[in-house]
Amino acid sequence: MASNIRKFSVVEASNINLGQTGNDYVTNATVNSNTYIAITALGTTAGTETTTVTATSSDTNFWDSLSAIEVPAGVTIFGKWSSVQIGSGDAAIVYRSA
């Protein structure tokens, strides 16, 4: 009876891969309790128009790790990361994968 517990419809599977399983609002912190598939930069609390992002790739065959890159506010970057760090005074929304 429990054999179907992990089966998803095509729409459900697509939603999971688009980050629709939740998000984390991150400021000056590291998150690493999930796999993350998108990061939206929000800028800084001081009004600067970039967010500093460092992220560890969960699969280097497809995605590179990021090392202190400056992402313009409002820009979303996609990949698959096991850890995301947002710089001091910066803010971002980090989207979780299932």
Coordinates of C-alpha atoms in Angstrom, one line a residue:
M1 CA 0.0 0.0 0.0
A2 CA 2.8 2.4 0.8
S3 CA 4.6 1.7 -2.5
N4 CA 3.0 4.8 -4.2
I5 CA 4.1 7.2 -1.4
R6 CA 6.9 8.8 -3.5
K7 CA 5.1 8.9 -6.9
F8 CA 4.3 12.4 -8.2
S9 CA 2.2 13.4 -11.2
V10 CA 4.0 15.2 -14.0
V11 CA 2.7 18.6 -12.7
E12 CA 3.7 17.8 -9.1
A13 CA 7.2 16.8 -10.2
S14 CA 7.6 20.0 -12.3
N15 CA 6.5 22.1 -9.3
I16 CA 9.1 20.5 -7.0
N17 CA 11.9 21.2 -9.5
L18 CA 10.7 24.9 -9.8
G19 CA 11.3 25.5 -6.0
Q20 CA 7.6 25.3 -5.1
T21 CA 8.4 23.2 -2.0
G22 CA 9.2 26.3 0.0
N23 CA 11.8 29.0 0.5
D24 CA 14.0 30.6 3.1
Y25 CA 14.5 34.3 3.5
V26 CA 18.2 34.7 4.3
T27 CA 20.2 37.6 5.6
N28 CA 23.9 37.4 6.6
A29 CA 23.7 33.7 7.1
T30 CA 24.3 30.2 5.7
V31 CA 21.5 27.7 5.0
N32 CA 22.4 24.1 4.5
S33 CA 19.5 21.9 5.7
N34 CA 18.0 21.4 2.2
T35 CA 18.9 21.2 -1.4
Y36 CA 18.4 24.6 -3.0
I37 CA 17.6 25.3 -6.7
A38 CA 17.2 29.0 -7.0
I39 CA 18.5 32.2 -5.3
T40 CA 16.8 35.5 -5.8
A41 CA 19.0 38.5 -4.7
L42 CA 17.3 41.2 -2.8
G43 CA 20.2 43.7 -2.3
T44 CA 21.2 44.9 1.1
T45 CA 19.5 46.5 4.0
A46 CA 21.6 49.6 3.3
G47 CA 20.1 49.9 -0.1
T48 CA 23.0 48.5 -2.2
E49 CA 21.8 47.0 -5.4
T50 CA 23.8 43.7 -5.1
T51 CA 23.8 40.6 -2.9
T52 CA 27.0 38.6 -2.2
V53 CA 26.4 34.9 -2.7
T54 CA 28.6 31.9 -2.0
A55 CA 27.0 28.5 -2.8
T56 CA 28.3 24.9 -2.7
S57 CA 27.2 22.8 -5.7
S58 CA 25.5 19.5 -4.9
D59 CA 26.4 18.1 -8.4
T60 CA 29.5 19.6 -10.0
N61 CA 28.9 17.7 -13.2
F62 CA 26.1 20.1 -14.0
W63 CA 26.5 23.2 -11.7
D64 CA 29.5 25.1 -10.4
S65 CA 30.0 26.3 -6.9
L66 CA 29.8 30.0 -6.5
S67 CA 32.4 32.0 -4.6
A68 CA 31.4 35.4 -3.3
I69 CA 29.8 36.6 -6.5
E70 CA 27.8 39.8 -6.6
V71 CA 24.3 39.2 -7.9
P72 CA 22.2 42.3 -8.9
A73 CA 19.1 42.8 -6.8
G74 CA 16.0 41.2 -8.5
V75 CA 18.0 38.6 -10.4
T76 CA 17.4 34.9 -9.8
I77 CA 20.1 32.4 -10.4
F78 CA 19.4 28.7 -10.9
G79 CA 21.5 25.6 -10.0
K80 CA 21.5 22.9 -7.4
W81 CA 23.3 23.7 -4.1
S82 CA 23.7 22.0 -0.8
S83 CA 24.7 25.2 1.0
V84 CA 24.1 28.9 0.4
Q85 CA 25.7 31.7 2.2
I86 CA 24.5 35.3 1.9
G87 CA 26.9 38.1 2.7
S88 CA 26.9 40.5 5.6
G89 CA 24.0 43.0 5.4
D90 CA 22.7 41.3 2.2
A91 CA 19.4 39.5 1.7
A92 CA 18.0 36.8 -0.6
I93 CA 15.2 34.3 -1.0
V94 CA 16.6 30.8 -1.4
Y95 CA 14.2 28.2 -3.0
R96 CA 14.2 24.6 -1.7
S97 CA 14.0 21.5 -3.8
A98 CA 12.2 18.4 -2.6

